[in-house]
XYZ file of C-alpha atoms in Angstrom:
649
model
C -10.398 -44.938 -25.587
C -13.557 -46.504 -24.166
C -14.349 -45.574 -20.522
C -15.713 -48.314 -18.270
C -18.483 -46.109 -16.928
C -19.670 -44.850 -20.295
C -23.438 -44.149 -20.247
C -25.868 -46.155 -22.365
C -26.625 -43.108 -24.477
C -23.018 -43.208 -25.722
C -22.868 -46.964 -26.441
C -21.887 -48.089 -29.898
C -19.914 -44.961 -30.775
C -16.362 -46.260 -30.404
C -15.998 -47.349 -34.021
C -17.397 -44.036 -35.234
C -14.912 -42.161 -33.022
C -12.071 -44.043 -34.696
C -13.494 -43.300 -38.114
C -13.668 -39.600 -37.281
C -10.057 -39.355 -36.173
C -8.210 -41.318 -38.900
C -7.937 -41.009 -42.701
C -11.179 -42.703 -43.740
C -13.687 -42.698 -46.501
C -16.040 -39.755 -46.796
C -18.914 -41.930 -45.659
C -17.175 -42.660 -42.362
C -16.486 -38.983 -41.745
C -20.077 -38.097 -42.500
C -21.241 -40.760 -40.046
C -19.038 -39.324 -37.288
C -20.325 -35.814 -37.963
C -23.904 -37.073 -37.889
C -23.162 -38.779 -34.598
C -21.974 -35.449 -33.171
C -25.147 -33.727 -34.359
C -27.314 -36.444 -32.818
C -25.421 -36.128 -29.520
C -26.048 -32.387 -29.502
C -29.746 -33.012 -30.080
C -29.990 -35.564 -27.275
C -28.460 -33.131 -24.779
C -31.583 -30.970 -25.074
C -29.519 -27.832 -24.513
C -30.685 -26.082 -27.668
C -34.372 -25.990 -26.767
C -37.523 -27.759 -27.884
C -37.368 -26.414 -31.428
C -33.933 -27.865 -32.116
C -35.263 -31.171 -33.423
C -36.962 -29.323 -36.248
C -33.616 -28.024 -37.448
C -31.604 -29.684 -40.167
C -29.088 -31.907 -38.382
C -26.460 -31.102 -41.011
C -26.709 -27.441 -39.962
C -25.592 -28.090 -36.390
C -22.450 -26.034 -36.987
C -24.709 -22.965 -37.181
C -26.345 -23.622 -33.822
C -25.589 -21.132 -31.037
C -22.217 -21.741 -29.422
C -21.088 -24.430 -31.880
C -17.873 -24.078 -33.879
C -16.806 -26.763 -36.346
C -13.713 -27.506 -38.413
C -13.721 -27.708 -42.213
C -14.920 -31.300 -42.084
C -17.965 -30.324 -40.021
C -16.687 -31.882 -36.799
C -17.388 -29.941 -33.601
C -14.265 -28.320 -32.142
C -15.813 -25.825 -29.729
C -18.984 -25.712 -27.624
C -19.301 -22.285 -26.017
C -22.508 -21.818 -24.023
C -21.666 -19.539 -21.085
C -24.717 -18.131 -19.274
C -27.012 -20.017 -21.646
C -29.612 -20.944 -19.030
C -29.031 -24.698 -19.096
C -31.038 -26.371 -16.298
C -29.773 -29.932 -16.324
C -27.015 -32.266 -15.281
C -24.305 -33.598 -17.582
C -25.575 -37.180 -17.851
C -27.375 -36.554 -21.160
C -24.262 -35.200 -22.823
C -22.223 -37.838 -24.663
C -18.662 -36.550 -24.289
C -17.219 -39.475 -26.253
C -19.086 -38.332 -29.365
C -16.776 -35.308 -29.725
C -13.256 -36.583 -30.414
C -12.133 -33.243 -31.896
C -13.458 -30.951 -29.174
C -10.788 -28.516 -27.985
C -12.898 -25.921 -26.114
C -15.907 -26.480 -23.839
C -17.434 -23.575 -21.909
C -20.597 -24.293 -19.908
C -19.969 -21.670 -17.230
C -22.696 -19.623 -15.582
C -25.516 -22.111 -16.072
C -27.423 -24.210 -13.541
C -25.773 -27.562 -14.171
C -26.305 -29.973 -11.300
C -24.997 -33.359 -10.250
C -21.515 -34.789 -10.581
C -18.963 -34.277 -13.320
C -19.288 -37.534 -15.317
C -16.344 -39.912 -15.535
C -16.948 -39.888 -19.286
C -15.467 -36.386 -19.532
C -12.090 -38.113 -19.772
C -12.926 -38.967 -23.402
C -12.161 -35.372 -24.459
C -8.493 -36.138 -25.030
C -7.906 -33.163 -27.343
C -9.490 -30.558 -25.130
C -7.344 -27.567 -24.180
C -9.980 -25.334 -22.530
C -12.591 -26.570 -20.033
C -14.781 -24.131 -18.096
C -17.547 -25.487 -15.856
C -17.485 -22.595 -13.380
C -20.492 -20.990 -11.685
C -22.815 -23.983 -11.719
C -24.192 -26.315 -9.033
C -21.909 -29.272 -9.672
C -21.330 -31.649 -6.758
C -19.406 -34.742 -5.810
C -15.741 -35.542 -6.341
C -13.474 -34.764 -9.233
C -13.531 -37.796 -11.558
C -10.145 -39.469 -11.913
C -10.675 -39.482 -15.688
C -10.143 -35.718 -15.672
C -6.468 -36.486 -15.257
C -6.467 -38.026 -18.765
C -6.938 -34.580 -20.308
C -3.239 -33.965 -20.742
C -3.714 -31.298 -23.421
C -5.582 -29.008 -21.024
C -4.185 -25.497 -20.840
C -7.089 -23.922 -18.936
C -9.258 -25.642 -16.330
C -11.881 -23.673 -14.411
C -14.413 -25.387 -12.151
C -14.744 -22.533 -9.654
C -17.990 -21.563 -7.910
C -19.473 -25.034 -7.579
C -19.884 -27.467 -4.684
C -17.214 -29.985 -5.623
C -16.248 -31.864 -2.449
C -12.941 -33.578 -2.941
C -9.273 -33.531 -2.234
C -7.099 -32.152 -5.003
C -5.803 -35.346 -6.654
C -2.007 -35.626 -6.702
C -2.270 -36.768 -10.314
C -3.176 -33.219 -11.306
C 0.554 -32.685 -11.559
C 0.467 -34.736 -14.787
C -1.495 -32.003 -16.581
C 1.755 -30.300 -17.466
C 0.248 -28.107 -20.188
C -1.911 -26.251 -17.681
C -1.511 -22.492 -17.794
C -4.615 -21.602 -15.748
C -6.073 -23.667 -12.899
C -9.061 -22.324 -10.958
C -10.609 -24.533 -8.264
C -11.849 -21.672 -6.082
C -15.179 -21.475 -4.222
C -15.698 -25.195 -3.763
C -15.220 -27.646 -0.894
C -11.751 -28.963 -1.659
C -10.111 -30.261 1.496
C -6.894 -31.761 2.824
C -3.423 -30.579 1.875
C -2.331 -28.755 -1.248
C -0.565 -31.499 -3.254
C 3.153 -30.858 -3.869
C 2.663 -32.277 -7.371
C 1.235 -28.906 -8.393
C 4.880 -27.887 -8.475
C 5.256 -30.005 -11.644
C 3.023 -27.608 -13.601
C 5.915 -25.556 -14.901
C 3.745 -23.677 -17.416
C 1.247 -22.534 -14.807
C 0.609 -18.786 -14.880
C -2.528 -18.581 -12.715
C -3.411 -20.751 -9.705
C -6.571 -20.024 -7.702
C -7.426 -22.325 -4.792
C -9.254 -19.702 -2.747
C -12.417 -20.184 -0.687
C -12.107 -23.882 0.038
C -11.274 -25.778 3.248
C -7.717 -26.738 2.408
C -5.259 -27.259 5.249
C -1.562 -27.506 5.932
C 1.242 -25.338 4.633
C 2.261 -24.103 1.200
C 4.332 -26.934 -0.327
C 7.849 -25.774 -1.136
C 7.426 -27.381 -4.560
C 5.028 -24.567 -5.497
C 7.859 -22.090 -5.120
C 9.398 -23.604 -8.269
C 6.557 -22.270 -10.445
C 8.618 -19.459 -11.872
C 6.031 -18.646 -14.569
C 3.284 -18.099 -12.014
C 1.869 -14.585 -12.259
C -1.245 -15.050 -10.087
C -1.424 -17.108 -6.889
C -4.552 -17.031 -4.701
C -5.136 -19.338 -1.736
C -7.139 -16.848 0.302
C -9.896 -17.923 2.693
C -8.801 -21.474 3.340
C -8.948 -21.029 7.089
C -6.875 -24.152 7.841
C -3.948 -23.238 5.590
C -1.173 -21.649 7.576
C 2.204 -22.024 9.173
C 5.065 -19.726 8.434
C 5.327 -18.307 4.944
C 8.412 -19.896 3.362
C 11.336 -17.704 2.391
C 11.320 -19.551 -0.942
C 8.211 -17.664 -1.986
C 10.622 -15.003 -3.133
C 11.555 -17.303 -6.037
C 8.216 -16.660 -7.757
C 9.725 -13.786 -9.707
C 6.857 -13.610 -12.241
C 4.174 -12.986 -9.616
C 1.914 -10.010 -10.262
C -0.798 -10.920 -7.748
C -0.381 -12.773 -4.429
C -3.415 -13.314 -2.183
C -3.024 -15.207 1.087
C -5.771 -13.532 3.146
C -8.132 -15.293 5.539
C -5.794 -18.094 6.600
C -3.635 -19.008 9.612
C -0.207 -17.841 8.546
C 1.946 -16.703 11.434
C 5.440 -15.511 12.147
C 7.184 -12.721 10.340
C 6.493 -11.586 6.809
C 9.497 -12.960 4.889
C 11.827 -10.229 3.592
C 12.210 -12.253 0.382
C 8.845 -10.877 -0.738
C 10.924 -7.888 -1.732
C 12.343 -9.995 -4.596
C 8.950 -10.094 -6.330
C 9.677 -7.017 -8.387
C 6.694 -7.495 -10.731
C 4.168 -7.674 -7.907
C 1.221 -5.296 -8.328
C -1.157 -6.720 -5.703
C -0.248 -8.190 -2.301
C -2.909 -9.292 0.204
C -1.756 -10.826 3.493
C -4.768 -9.695 5.531
C -6.686 -11.738 8.122
C -3.827 -13.919 9.279
C -1.587 -13.931 12.365
C 1.592 -12.400 10.962
C 3.607 -10.622 13.622
C 6.738 -8.559 13.938
C 7.523 -5.468 11.923
C 6.587 -4.773 8.324
C 9.835 -5.665 6.497
C 11.490 -2.695 4.858
C 12.043 -4.866 1.765
C 8.364 -4.322 0.908
C 9.512 -0.914 -0.281
C 11.335 -2.606 -3.172
C 7.993 -3.535 -4.763
C 7.852 -0.386 -6.844
C 5.042 -1.677 -9.100
C 2.713 -2.357 -6.198
C -0.732 -0.781 -6.584
C -2.595 -2.733 -3.884
C -1.180 -3.605 -0.449
C -3.252 -4.921 2.432
C -1.743 -6.170 5.673
C -4.880 -5.647 7.767
C -6.020 -7.867 10.646
C -2.698 -9.329 11.722
C -0.463 -8.768 14.767
C 2.067 -6.496 13.099
C 4.025 -4.161 15.341
C 6.511 -1.361 15.075
C 6.215 1.652 12.813
C 5.489 2.051 9.130
C 8.868 1.576 7.393
C 10.283 4.566 5.573
C 10.842 2.384 2.504
C 7.111 2.610 1.744
C 7.941 6.011 0.273
C 9.090 4.129 -2.841
C 5.624 2.700 -3.522
C 4.588 5.611 -5.683
C 2.183 3.499 -7.769
C 0.192 2.471 -4.705
C -3.563 3.058 -5.034
C -4.718 1.186 -1.916
C -2.923 0.818 1.416
C -4.624 -1.148 4.208
C -2.831 -1.770 7.501
C -5.905 -1.688 9.760
C -6.336 -3.848 12.873
C -2.710 -4.326 13.848
C -0.553 -2.963 16.671
C 1.381 -0.439 14.598
C 2.470 2.601 16.556
C 4.061 5.989 16.091
C 3.251 9.010 13.997
C 1.827 8.764 10.513
C 5.005 9.485 8.542
C 4.850 12.638 6.492
C 6.155 10.779 3.422
C 2.661 9.267 3.003
C 1.883 12.516 1.218
C 4.256 11.473 -1.588
C 2.064 8.485 -2.479
C -0.062 10.661 -4.705
C -1.800 7.774 -6.479
C -3.464 6.635 -3.260
C -7.223 6.230 -3.559
C -7.788 4.299 -0.322
C -5.858 4.695 2.937
C -7.003 2.606 5.925
C -4.984 2.883 9.150
C -7.822 2.211 11.620
C -7.528 0.121 14.803
C -3.836 0.679 15.515
C -1.781 2.650 18.021
C -0.926 5.669 15.883
C -0.561 8.863 17.866
C 0.278 12.510 17.400
C -1.268 14.870 14.908
C -2.593 13.943 11.500
C 0.130 15.121 9.091
C -0.881 17.983 6.776
C 0.906 16.149 3.937
C -2.170 13.923 3.620
C -3.681 16.935 1.897
C -1.390 16.205 -1.076
C -3.279 12.981 -1.842
C -5.566 14.600 -4.386
C -6.874 11.241 -5.673
C -7.896 10.004 -2.240
C -11.430 8.617 -2.123
C -11.523 6.906 1.277
C -9.577 7.812 4.439
C -10.077 5.848 7.660
C -7.955 6.805 10.678
C -10.472 5.673 13.291
C -9.709 3.927 16.588
C -6.221 5.315 17.148
C -4.754 7.880 19.543
C -4.526 10.962 17.346
C -4.671 14.380 18.930
C -5.129 17.949 17.780
C -7.530 19.119 15.108
C -8.191 18.112 11.527
C -5.442 19.837 9.501
C -6.878 22.369 7.083
C -4.913 20.714 4.256
C -7.319 17.766 4.408
C -10.104 20.041 3.246
C -8.341 20.195 -0.143
C -9.267 16.546 -0.805
C -12.203 17.312 -3.038
C -12.430 13.707 -4.305
C -12.838 12.298 -0.806
C -16.082 10.335 -0.419
C -15.413 8.720 2.962
C -13.729 10.290 6.001
C -13.700 8.351 9.267
C -11.659 9.530 12.238
C -13.999 8.366 14.999
C -12.756 7.014 18.333
C -9.718 9.268 18.611
C -10.575 10.508 22.061
C -7.850 13.169 22.214
C -8.778 14.704 18.882
C -11.153 17.619 18.596
C -11.252 21.376 18.724
C -13.575 23.384 16.541
C -14.731 21.823 13.300
C -13.758 24.215 10.538
C -16.247 25.633 8.041
C -13.733 24.442 5.428
C -15.243 20.994 5.758
C -17.821 22.281 3.304
C -15.112 22.020 0.602
C -15.368 18.225 0.651
C -18.224 18.211 -1.831
C -17.759 14.529 -2.728
C -18.242 13.268 0.823
C -20.753 10.454 1.159
C -19.822 9.307 4.658
C -18.455 11.402 7.540
C -17.804 9.917 10.982
C -16.275 12.116 13.693
C -17.903 10.337 16.629
C -16.302 9.541 19.989
C -13.853 12.422 19.848
C -13.738 15.803 21.610
C -14.921 18.207 18.923
C -16.481 21.281 20.459
C -18.219 24.483 19.470
C -21.095 24.652 17.045
C -21.736 22.163 14.280
C -20.649 24.168 11.213
C -23.504 25.091 8.844
C -21.080 24.352 5.985
C -21.926 20.671 6.454
C -25.170 21.536 4.697
C -23.168 22.043 1.489
C -22.246 18.339 1.345
C -25.187 17.417 -0.848
C -23.919 13.871 -1.522
C -23.745 12.964 2.150
C -25.469 9.693 3.060
C -24.195 9.180 6.580
C -23.307 11.825 9.181
C -22.130 10.641 12.580
C -21.172 13.285 15.152
C -22.193 11.455 18.322
C -20.278 11.481 21.616
C -18.511 14.812 21.218
C -18.734 18.175 22.972
C -20.677 20.079 20.330
C -22.863 22.906 21.603
C -25.478 25.274 20.209
C -28.393 24.201 18.064
C -28.768 21.893 15.096
C -27.911 24.120 12.108
C -30.835 24.505 9.739
C -28.451 23.921 6.807
C -28.318 20.224 7.727
C -31.910 19.888 6.604
C -30.766 20.498 3.012
C -29.056 17.082 3.001
C -31.851 15.252 1.237
C -29.644 12.223 0.432
C -28.914 11.600 4.100
C -30.013 8.173 5.316
C -28.220 8.255 8.673
C -28.042 11.224 11.044
C -26.538 10.495 14.447
C -25.795 13.405 16.779
C -26.547 11.714 20.089
C -24.582 12.302 23.297
C -23.679 15.935 22.785
C -25.277 17.142 26.032
C -24.465 20.819 25.452
C -26.588 20.955 22.307
C -29.994 22.544 22.800
C -32.769 24.280 20.946
C -35.530 22.233 19.406
C -36.089 19.844 16.539
C -37.529 21.990 13.730
C -40.232 21.123 11.229
C -37.534 21.130 8.508
C -36.417 17.708 9.752
C -39.195 16.426 7.506
C -37.110 17.428 4.454
C -34.760 14.495 5.084
C -37.007 11.992 3.359
C -34.186 9.506 2.747
C -33.492 9.022 6.457
C -33.385 5.443 7.688
C -31.827 6.190 11.079
C -32.288 9.328 13.203
C -30.634 9.504 16.617
C -30.763 12.611 18.807
C -30.577 10.972 22.245
C -28.777 12.581 25.151
C -28.922 16.169 23.935
C -30.663 19.038 25.656
C -33.439 19.588 23.126
C -36.668 21.170 24.300
C -39.995 22.071 22.736
C -42.345 19.671 20.993
C -41.608 16.968 18.464
C -42.492 18.253 14.979
C -45.350 16.604 13.143
C -43.117 16.540 10.047
C -41.401 13.454 11.504
C -44.293 11.670 9.851
C -42.792 12.530 6.445
C -39.760 10.305 7.090
C -41.436 7.207 5.728
C -38.169 5.286 5.175
C -37.230 5.571 8.835
C -36.362 2.298 10.591
C -34.922 3.666 13.831
C -35.962 6.831 15.710
C -34.180 7.594 18.987
C -34.848 10.781 20.938
C -34.470 9.693 24.562
C -32.933 11.801 27.349
C -33.888 15.288 26.222
C -36.213 17.973 27.577
C -38.919 17.420 24.968
C -42.454 18.505 25.913
C -45.864 18.083 24.326
C -47.406 14.898 23.042
C -46.199 12.136 20.760
C -47.178 13.328 17.258
C -49.832 11.035 15.789
C -48.085 11.463 12.418
C -45.415 9.034 13.634
C -47.995 6.391 12.787
C -47.166 7.027 9.104
C -43.727 5.438 9.525
C -44.668 1.973 8.296
C -41.016 0.812 8.146
C -40.204 1.825 11.726
C -38.764 -0.981 13.851
C -37.358 0.951 16.808
C -38.920 3.943 18.590
C -37.359 5.323 21.769
C -38.560 8.606 23.293
C -37.871 7.714 26.940
C -36.780 10.183 29.633
C -38.459 13.294 28.315
C -41.443 15.350 29.467
C -43.998 14.011 27.017
C -47.618 14.387 28.055
C -51.017 13.535 26.670
C -51.908 10.186 25.198
C -50.133 7.410 23.376
C -51.529 8.032 19.881
C -53.702 5.262 18.530
C -51.906 5.664 15.183
C -48.918 3.789 16.636
C -50.978 0.698 15.939
C -50.189 1.271 12.252
C -46.493 0.543 12.883
C -46.708 -3.089 11.861
C -42.913 -3.446 11.504
C -42.234 -2.206 15.048
C -40.262 -4.492 17.362
C -39.343 -2.029 20.157
C -41.498 0.750 21.633
C -39.980 2.681 24.538
C -41.869 5.629 26.021
C -40.790 5.180 29.632
C -40.079 7.968 32.136
C -42.376 10.598 30.677
C -45.641 12.139 31.895
C -48.022 10.364 29.548
C -51.481 10.042 31.071
C -53.918 7.705 29.334
C -55.080 4.138 29.233
C -53.199 1.579 27.157
C -54.546 2.079 23.618
C -56.068 -1.063 22.166
C -54.492 -0.259 18.801
C -51.071 -1.341 20.148
C -52.336 -4.900 19.817
C -52.286 -4.450 16.020
C -48.465 -4.530 16.121
C -47.774 -8.183 15.326
C -44.097 -8.706 16.129
C -43.458 -6.464 19.117
C -40.533 -7.757 21.185
C -40.038 -4.943 23.684
C -42.718 -2.641 25.125
C -41.718 -0.244 27.891
C -44.173 2.444 28.988
C -43.092 2.383 32.621
C -42.796 5.431 34.873
C -45.673 7.368 33.348
C -49.217 8.053 34.475
C -50.908 5.198 32.626
C -54.331 4.494 34.119
C -57.137 1.978 33.883
C -57.072 -1.808 33.583
C -54.709 -3.910 31.526
C -56.729 -4.447 28.317
C -58.658 -7.641 27.865
C -56.577 -8.226 24.745
C -54.063 -9.786 27.114
C -56.670 -12.449 27.902
C -55.922 -16.137 27.472
C -57.821 -16.549 24.221
C -56.889 -13.285 22.553
C -53.172 -12.589 23.145
C -51.131 -13.000 19.956
C -48.878 -16.049 19.857
C -46.157 -13.812 18.377
C -46.143 -11.869 21.659
C -45.188 -14.800 23.885
C -41.534 -13.672 23.740
C -42.453 -10.050 24.553
C -40.574 -8.129 27.241
C -43.235 -5.956 28.889
C -42.635 -3.188 31.418
C -45.710 -1.421 32.779
C -44.231 -0.614 36.190
C -44.545 2.677 38.056
C -47.939 3.654 36.667
C -51.431 3.720 38.184
C -52.907 0.673 36.479
C -55.784 -0.985 38.304
C -57.956 -4.068 38.103
C -56.922 -7.704 37.747
C -53.917 -9.099 35.930
C -54.697 -11.435 32.999
C -53.126 -14.793 33.821
C -51.753 -15.072 30.282
C -49.255 -12.313 31.059
C -47.267 -14.873 33.005
C -46.591 -16.672 29.736
C -44.742 -13.693 28.283
C -40.966 -13.594 28.176
C -40.419 -10.959 30.868
C -43.035 -8.883 32.671
C -42.718 -6.077 35.218
C -46.017 -4.833 36.639
C -44.645 -3.522 39.916
C -45.708 -0.284 41.573
C -49.232 -0.133 40.223
C -52.627 -0.583 41.884
C -53.244 -4.008 40.382
C -55.022 -6.796 42.227
C -53.392 -10.109 43.002
C -49.846 -9.159 42.111
C -46.765 -8.536 44.245
C -44.815 -5.342 43.521
C -42.004 -7.008 41.524
C -43.672 -9.993 39.891
C -41.996 -11.173 36.682
C -42.031 -14.494 34.912
């Protein structure tokens, strides 16, 4: 077949195509094979040295497979580094091609209409490129196709209804493109289809009922098409071969159909990020092969159905961000294959059941943002494989934190914030050597910071703020935590001086120590923290000078030293900080004039958006007029000339 839009580079090959596909003389066959070799050369895909190769040896080139007659049957060049479009490739020169894999390259432009010449092709993979434009109608001529994958491109098109004519398709992947409009009902004609992936497009409408006739379908993914929705049809229960069903990130609403319980082969079910409401149907418990179940981010109500006890193969259970209420049923402890259990952002209440301690494979447990009460059951401290434990924002949960928490040696993340834990922070936390993030803020802890915490050299986040009964001082050992990125000890009752070892925390981005009883001066070693973006030491009893070394903090965007007893002039070195957005040194004893660096010709253009608060000091002299060009300025309650007490711009 000759295509009307055939490129010039392919002209004159029709006769040779016929010769290559019929019983012909040896000379004709050789000519067709030579034509294939020449077409491979002209593509330029085999590098600059290809032309030096013997054309008759093209079957030995990388990715080329030929039949006994020397005709190319497969071109397999995944991740081959091709930087080109497809216009230089003469598809019509390969009448015997059955497999073409050009995935994972950098192919650009449109898919040529000429691709329809590959009438014998059964496998076509153009995924993970930069292809654009619409699907060519000639693609629908490839009726032998069993596998078609054009995912991860920028194809902008509707799905042509004629795709239903490709009745040999077993795998169809159009995901991660810009396909729009409705899902065509003609897809229901693809009776051999085993895998259908239409995810991450902008499709709209409902699931056509015709798709529910695809009884061989084992994988169906239409997730993250935010305009697909409506009620999920009861007929979906007819897809008895389904192993994986992903409908997340759409606009489905109404109840979850009980007929899902008919999908007895289902191993993975994802209905998250929709608007499903009502109760979780008890028929879900019939899916005994289920290993992955996520119903998160819907409007589901009621309690967890008892039938979930039958899901003994379940490895991941996500029901976060719903309106589910009641106790966590004790039968959860029978789901001993669970690795991930997320129940956060619901209305669960009561005590955490000790049976959770039977989940010996559990890696991640998130019960945050509920209404649990009581203490952490000691049985949970048997979960030695647990790497993440989050029970924050359970405001009726607390008591003393047991030393047994030191048994959780695999913990990487621990968040107990916004609860009512009291007593001392247990030194056993210092045994959790894998810990990266420790969040104990907004509790009722008392006593001092245990020195054992300073053994946690992998810690990148330490947040203990808003425990006002905690006192003592910040020891020099804080400098051992060289992996810290965030350190927050605001709203405690710490006293003494800030340790100079803070200067060892060179990865630090945020340092917050406001609202304590800290005395002494700001350590000049803080100037070593070249990655620091946020520094807040307000509302303490700091004295002395603002160290000139703060001018080394070239990444700093916020500097807050307000409400202390600092007595000095504004150090000129602060003007070395290029991208400062917020500077508050109000309510101190800052003296002298506002530096000339604020003059019209010297102020940094990057500072024009700066919020500046110098109020409640003893500054004197004139106000540089350029200050009025800054984003927000408060110079009130100083001894400045020519300024009213509350002047801002």
